[in-house]
CSV table of N, CA, C and O in Angstrom, one decimal:
chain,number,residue,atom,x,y,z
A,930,UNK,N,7.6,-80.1,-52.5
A,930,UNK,CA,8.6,-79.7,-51.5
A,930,UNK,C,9.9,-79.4,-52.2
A,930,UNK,O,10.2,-80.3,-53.0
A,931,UNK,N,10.7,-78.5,-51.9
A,931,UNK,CA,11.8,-77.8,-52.3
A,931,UNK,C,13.1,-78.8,-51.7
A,931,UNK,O,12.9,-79.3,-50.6
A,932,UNK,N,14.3,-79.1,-52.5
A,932,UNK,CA,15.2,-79.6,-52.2
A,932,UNK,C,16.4,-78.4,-51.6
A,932,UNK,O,16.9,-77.5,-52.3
A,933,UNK,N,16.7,-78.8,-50.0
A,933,UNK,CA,17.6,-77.4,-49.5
A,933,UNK,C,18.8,-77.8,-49.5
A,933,UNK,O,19.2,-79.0,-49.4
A,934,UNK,N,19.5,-76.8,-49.6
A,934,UNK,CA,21.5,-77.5,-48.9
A,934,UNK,C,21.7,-77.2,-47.5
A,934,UNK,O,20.7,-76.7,-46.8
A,935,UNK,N,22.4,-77.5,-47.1
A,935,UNK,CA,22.5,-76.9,-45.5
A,935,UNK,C,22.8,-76.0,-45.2
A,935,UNK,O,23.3,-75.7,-44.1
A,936,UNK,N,22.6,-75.3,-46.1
A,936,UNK,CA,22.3,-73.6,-45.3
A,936,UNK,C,21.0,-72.8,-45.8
A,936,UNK,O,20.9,-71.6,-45.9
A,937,UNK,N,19.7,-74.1,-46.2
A,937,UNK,CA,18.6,-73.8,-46.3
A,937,UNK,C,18.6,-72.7,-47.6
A,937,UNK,O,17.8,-71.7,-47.6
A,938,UNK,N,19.7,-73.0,-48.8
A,938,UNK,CA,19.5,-72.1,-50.2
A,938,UNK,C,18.6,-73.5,-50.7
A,938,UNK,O,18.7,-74.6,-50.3
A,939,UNK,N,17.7,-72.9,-51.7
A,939,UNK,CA,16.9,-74.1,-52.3
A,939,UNK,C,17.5,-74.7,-53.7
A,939,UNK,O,18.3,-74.0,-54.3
A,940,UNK,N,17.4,-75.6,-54.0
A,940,UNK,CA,18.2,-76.4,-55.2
A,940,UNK,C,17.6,-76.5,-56.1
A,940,UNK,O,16.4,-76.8,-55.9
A,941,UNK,N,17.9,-76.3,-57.1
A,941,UNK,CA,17.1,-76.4,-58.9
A,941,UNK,C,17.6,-77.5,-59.6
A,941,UNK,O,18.7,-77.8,-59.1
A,942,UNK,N,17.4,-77.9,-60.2
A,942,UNK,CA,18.0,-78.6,-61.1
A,942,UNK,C,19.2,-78.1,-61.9
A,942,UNK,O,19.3,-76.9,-62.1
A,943,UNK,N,20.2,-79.1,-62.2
A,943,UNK,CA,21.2,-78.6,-63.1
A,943,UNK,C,22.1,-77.6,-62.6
A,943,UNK,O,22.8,-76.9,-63.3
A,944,UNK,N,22.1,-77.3,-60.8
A,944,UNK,CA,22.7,-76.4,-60.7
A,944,UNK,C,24.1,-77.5,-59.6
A,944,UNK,O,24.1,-78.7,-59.3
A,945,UNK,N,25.2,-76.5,-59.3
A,945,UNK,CA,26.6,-77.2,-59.0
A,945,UNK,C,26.8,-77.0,-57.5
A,945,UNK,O,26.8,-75.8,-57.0
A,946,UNK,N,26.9,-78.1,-56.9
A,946,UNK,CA,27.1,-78.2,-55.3
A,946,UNK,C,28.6,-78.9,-54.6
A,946,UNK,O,29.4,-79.7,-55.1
A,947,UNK,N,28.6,-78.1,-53.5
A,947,UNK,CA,30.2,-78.9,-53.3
A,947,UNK,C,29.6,-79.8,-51.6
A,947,UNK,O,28.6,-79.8,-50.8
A,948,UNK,N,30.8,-80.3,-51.7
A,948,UNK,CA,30.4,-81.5,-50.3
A,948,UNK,C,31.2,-80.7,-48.9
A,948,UNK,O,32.4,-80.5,-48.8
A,949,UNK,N,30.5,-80.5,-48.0
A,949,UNK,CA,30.9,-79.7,-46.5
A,949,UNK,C,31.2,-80.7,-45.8
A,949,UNK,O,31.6,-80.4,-44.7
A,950,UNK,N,31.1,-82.1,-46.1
A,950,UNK,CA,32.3,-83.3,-45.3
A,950,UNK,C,32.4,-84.2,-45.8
A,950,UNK,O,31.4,-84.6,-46.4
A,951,UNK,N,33.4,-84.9,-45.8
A,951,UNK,CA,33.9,-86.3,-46.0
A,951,UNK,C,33.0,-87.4,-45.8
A,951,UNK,O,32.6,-87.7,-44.6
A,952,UNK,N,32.6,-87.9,-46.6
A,952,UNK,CA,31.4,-89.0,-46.6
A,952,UNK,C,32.3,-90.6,-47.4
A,952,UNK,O,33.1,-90.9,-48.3
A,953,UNK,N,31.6,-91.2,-46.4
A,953,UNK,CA,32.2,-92.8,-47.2
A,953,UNK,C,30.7,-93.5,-47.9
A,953,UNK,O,29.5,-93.4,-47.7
A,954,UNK,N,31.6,-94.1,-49.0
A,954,UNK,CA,30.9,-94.5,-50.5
A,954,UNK,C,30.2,-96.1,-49.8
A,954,UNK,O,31.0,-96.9,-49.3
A,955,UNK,N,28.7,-96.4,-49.9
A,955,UNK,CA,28.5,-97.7,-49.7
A,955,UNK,C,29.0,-98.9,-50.5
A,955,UNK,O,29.3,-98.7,-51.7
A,956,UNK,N,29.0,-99.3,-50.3
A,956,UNK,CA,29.4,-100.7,-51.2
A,956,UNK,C,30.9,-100.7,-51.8
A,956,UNK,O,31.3,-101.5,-52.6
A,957,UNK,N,31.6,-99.7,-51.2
A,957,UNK,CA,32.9,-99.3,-52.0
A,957,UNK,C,33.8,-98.8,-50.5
A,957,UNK,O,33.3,-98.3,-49.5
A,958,UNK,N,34.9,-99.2,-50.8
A,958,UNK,CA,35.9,-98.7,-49.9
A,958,UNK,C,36.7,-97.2,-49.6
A,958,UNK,O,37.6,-97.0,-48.8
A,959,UNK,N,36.0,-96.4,-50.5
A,959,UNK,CA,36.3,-95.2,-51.2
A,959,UNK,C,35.8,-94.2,-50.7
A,959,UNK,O,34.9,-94.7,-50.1
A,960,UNK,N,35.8,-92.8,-50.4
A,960,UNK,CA,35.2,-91.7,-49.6
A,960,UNK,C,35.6,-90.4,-50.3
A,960,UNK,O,36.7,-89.8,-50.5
A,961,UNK,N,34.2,-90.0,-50.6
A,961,UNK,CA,34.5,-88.5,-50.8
A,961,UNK,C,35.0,-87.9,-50.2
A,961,UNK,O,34.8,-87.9,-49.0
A,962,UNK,N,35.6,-87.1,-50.7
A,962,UNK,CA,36.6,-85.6,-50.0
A,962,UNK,C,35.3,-84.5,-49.4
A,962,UNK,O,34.1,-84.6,-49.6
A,963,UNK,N,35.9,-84.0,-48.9
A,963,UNK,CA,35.1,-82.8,-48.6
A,963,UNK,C,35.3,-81.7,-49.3
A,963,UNK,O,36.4,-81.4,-48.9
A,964,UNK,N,34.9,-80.6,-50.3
A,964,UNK,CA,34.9,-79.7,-51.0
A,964,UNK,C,35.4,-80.0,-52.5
A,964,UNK,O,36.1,-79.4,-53.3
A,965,UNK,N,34.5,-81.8,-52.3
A,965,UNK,CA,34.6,-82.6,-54.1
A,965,UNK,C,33.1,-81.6,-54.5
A,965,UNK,O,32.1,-81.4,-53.9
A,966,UNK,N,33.8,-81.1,-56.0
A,966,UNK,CA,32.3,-80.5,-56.2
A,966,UNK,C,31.6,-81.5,-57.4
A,966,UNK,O,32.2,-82.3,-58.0
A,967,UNK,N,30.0,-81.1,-57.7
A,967,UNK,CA,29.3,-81.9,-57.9
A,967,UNK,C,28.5,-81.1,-59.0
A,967,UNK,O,27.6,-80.3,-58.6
A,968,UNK,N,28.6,-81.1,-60.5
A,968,UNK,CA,28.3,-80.4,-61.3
A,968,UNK,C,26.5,-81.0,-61.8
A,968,UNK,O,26.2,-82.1,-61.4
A,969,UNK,N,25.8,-80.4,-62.5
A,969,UNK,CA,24.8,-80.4,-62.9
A,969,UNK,C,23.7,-81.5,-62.1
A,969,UNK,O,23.2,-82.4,-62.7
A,970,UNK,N,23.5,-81.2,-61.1
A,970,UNK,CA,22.6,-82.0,-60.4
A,970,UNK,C,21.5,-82.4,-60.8
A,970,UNK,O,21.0,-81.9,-61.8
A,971,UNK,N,20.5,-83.7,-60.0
A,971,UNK,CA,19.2,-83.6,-60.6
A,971,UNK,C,18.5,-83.7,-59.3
A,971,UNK,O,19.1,-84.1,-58.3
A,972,UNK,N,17.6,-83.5,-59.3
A,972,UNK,CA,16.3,-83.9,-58.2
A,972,UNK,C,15.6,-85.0,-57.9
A,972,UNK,O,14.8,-85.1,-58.9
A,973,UNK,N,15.5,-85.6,-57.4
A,973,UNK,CA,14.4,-86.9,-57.1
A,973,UNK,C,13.7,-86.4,-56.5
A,973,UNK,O,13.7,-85.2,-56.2
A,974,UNK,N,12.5,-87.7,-56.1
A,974,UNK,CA,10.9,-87.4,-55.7
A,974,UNK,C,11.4,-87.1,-54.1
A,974,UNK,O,10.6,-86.8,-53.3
A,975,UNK,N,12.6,-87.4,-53.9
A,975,UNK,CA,12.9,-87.2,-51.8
A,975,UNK,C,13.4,-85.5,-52.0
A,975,UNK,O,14.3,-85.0,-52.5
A,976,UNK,N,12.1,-84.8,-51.1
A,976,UNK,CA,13.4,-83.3,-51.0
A,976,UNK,C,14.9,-83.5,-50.4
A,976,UNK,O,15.8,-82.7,-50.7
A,977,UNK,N,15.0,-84.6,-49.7
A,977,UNK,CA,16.4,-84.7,-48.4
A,977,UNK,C,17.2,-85.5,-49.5
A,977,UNK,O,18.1,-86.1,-49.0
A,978,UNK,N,17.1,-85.8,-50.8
A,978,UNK,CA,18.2,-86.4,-51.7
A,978,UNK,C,18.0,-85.8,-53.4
A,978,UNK,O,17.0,-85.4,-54.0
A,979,UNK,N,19.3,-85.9,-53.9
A,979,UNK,CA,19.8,-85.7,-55.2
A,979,UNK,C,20.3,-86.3,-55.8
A,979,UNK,O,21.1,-87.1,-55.3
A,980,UNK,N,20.3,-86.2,-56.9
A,980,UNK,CA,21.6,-87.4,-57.8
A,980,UNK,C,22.8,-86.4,-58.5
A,980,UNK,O,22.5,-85.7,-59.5
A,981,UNK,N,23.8,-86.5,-58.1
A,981,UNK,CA,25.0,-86.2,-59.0
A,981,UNK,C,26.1,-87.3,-59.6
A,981,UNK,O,26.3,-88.4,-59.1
A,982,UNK,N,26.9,-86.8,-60.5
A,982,UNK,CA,27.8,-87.5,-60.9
A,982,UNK,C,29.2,-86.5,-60.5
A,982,UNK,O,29.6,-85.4,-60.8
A,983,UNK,N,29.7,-88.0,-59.6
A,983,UNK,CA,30.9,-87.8,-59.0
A,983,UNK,C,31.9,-88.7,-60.0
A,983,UNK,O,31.7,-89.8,-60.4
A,984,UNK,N,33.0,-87.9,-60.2
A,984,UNK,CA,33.9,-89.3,-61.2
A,984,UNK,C,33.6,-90.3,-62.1
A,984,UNK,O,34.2,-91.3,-62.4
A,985,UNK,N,32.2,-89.7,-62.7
A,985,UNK,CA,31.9,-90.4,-63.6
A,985,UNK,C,30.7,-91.5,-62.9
A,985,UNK,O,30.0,-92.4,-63.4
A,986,UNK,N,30.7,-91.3,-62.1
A,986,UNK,CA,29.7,-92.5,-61.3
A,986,UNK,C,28.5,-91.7,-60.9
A,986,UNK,O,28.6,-90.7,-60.3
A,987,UNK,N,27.4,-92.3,-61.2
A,987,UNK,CA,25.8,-91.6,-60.5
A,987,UNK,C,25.7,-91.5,-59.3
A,987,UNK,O,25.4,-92.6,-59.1
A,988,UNK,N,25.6,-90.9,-58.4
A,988,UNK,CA,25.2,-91.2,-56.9
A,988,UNK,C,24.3,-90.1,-56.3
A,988,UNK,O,24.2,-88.9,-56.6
A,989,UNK,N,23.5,-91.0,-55.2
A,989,UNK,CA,22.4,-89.8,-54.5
A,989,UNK,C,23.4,-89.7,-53.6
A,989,UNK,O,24.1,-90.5,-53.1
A,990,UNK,N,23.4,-88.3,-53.5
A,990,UNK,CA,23.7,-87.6,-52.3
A,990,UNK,C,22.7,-87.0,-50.8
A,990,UNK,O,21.7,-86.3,-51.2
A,991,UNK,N,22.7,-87.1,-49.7
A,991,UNK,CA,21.8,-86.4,-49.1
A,991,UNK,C,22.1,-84.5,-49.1
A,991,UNK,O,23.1,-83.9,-49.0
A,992,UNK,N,21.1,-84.2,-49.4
A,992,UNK,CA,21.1,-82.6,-49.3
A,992,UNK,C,22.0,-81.9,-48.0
A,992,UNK,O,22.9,-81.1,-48.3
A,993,UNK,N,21.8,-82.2,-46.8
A,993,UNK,CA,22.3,-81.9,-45.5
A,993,UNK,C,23.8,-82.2,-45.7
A,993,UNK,O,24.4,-81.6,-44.8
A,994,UNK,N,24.5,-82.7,-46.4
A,994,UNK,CA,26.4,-82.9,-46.5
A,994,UNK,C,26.7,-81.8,-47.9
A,994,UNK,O,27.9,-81.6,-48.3
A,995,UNK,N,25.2,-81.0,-48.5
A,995,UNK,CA,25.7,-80.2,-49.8
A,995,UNK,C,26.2,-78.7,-49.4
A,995,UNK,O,26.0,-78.2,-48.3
A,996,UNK,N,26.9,-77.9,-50.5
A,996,UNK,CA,26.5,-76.6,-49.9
A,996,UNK,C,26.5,-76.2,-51.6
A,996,UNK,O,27.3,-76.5,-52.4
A,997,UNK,N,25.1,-75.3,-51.7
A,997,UNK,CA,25.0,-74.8,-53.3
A,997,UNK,C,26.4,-73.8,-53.9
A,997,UNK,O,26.7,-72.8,-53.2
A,998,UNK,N,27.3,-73.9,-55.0
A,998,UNK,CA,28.3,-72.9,-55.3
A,998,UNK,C,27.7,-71.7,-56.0
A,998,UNK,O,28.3,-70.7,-56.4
């Protein structure tokens, strides 16, 4: 199964996504911005999640808060 953004473009690996809303960080008191972008992505085994590095930190993102640049 294909990993989508929310406007149903499909995701590849290594390619660069920005965030369409303000999301708060678990375990952290901290919250992404909305239109923080998200360089060289990877894929996991979930189509509805990815991993990027935000600020230097790993984090899965859900696909549905991405939009592909």
């Amino acid at each position: 199964m294909d990993a989508k953004d929310s406007n149903g473009t499909i995701l590849v690996e290594g390619d660069s996504v920005k965030l369409i809303k303000d999301l708060k960080v678990r375990g952290s008191s901290t919250a992404l911005k909305r239109g923080t972008l998200v360089k060289n992505i990877h894929l996991t085994s979930d189509a509805e999640e990815i991993e990027g590095r935000v600020d230097k930190t790993m984090m899965v993102l859900k696909t549905m808060f991405l939009q592909k640049v």
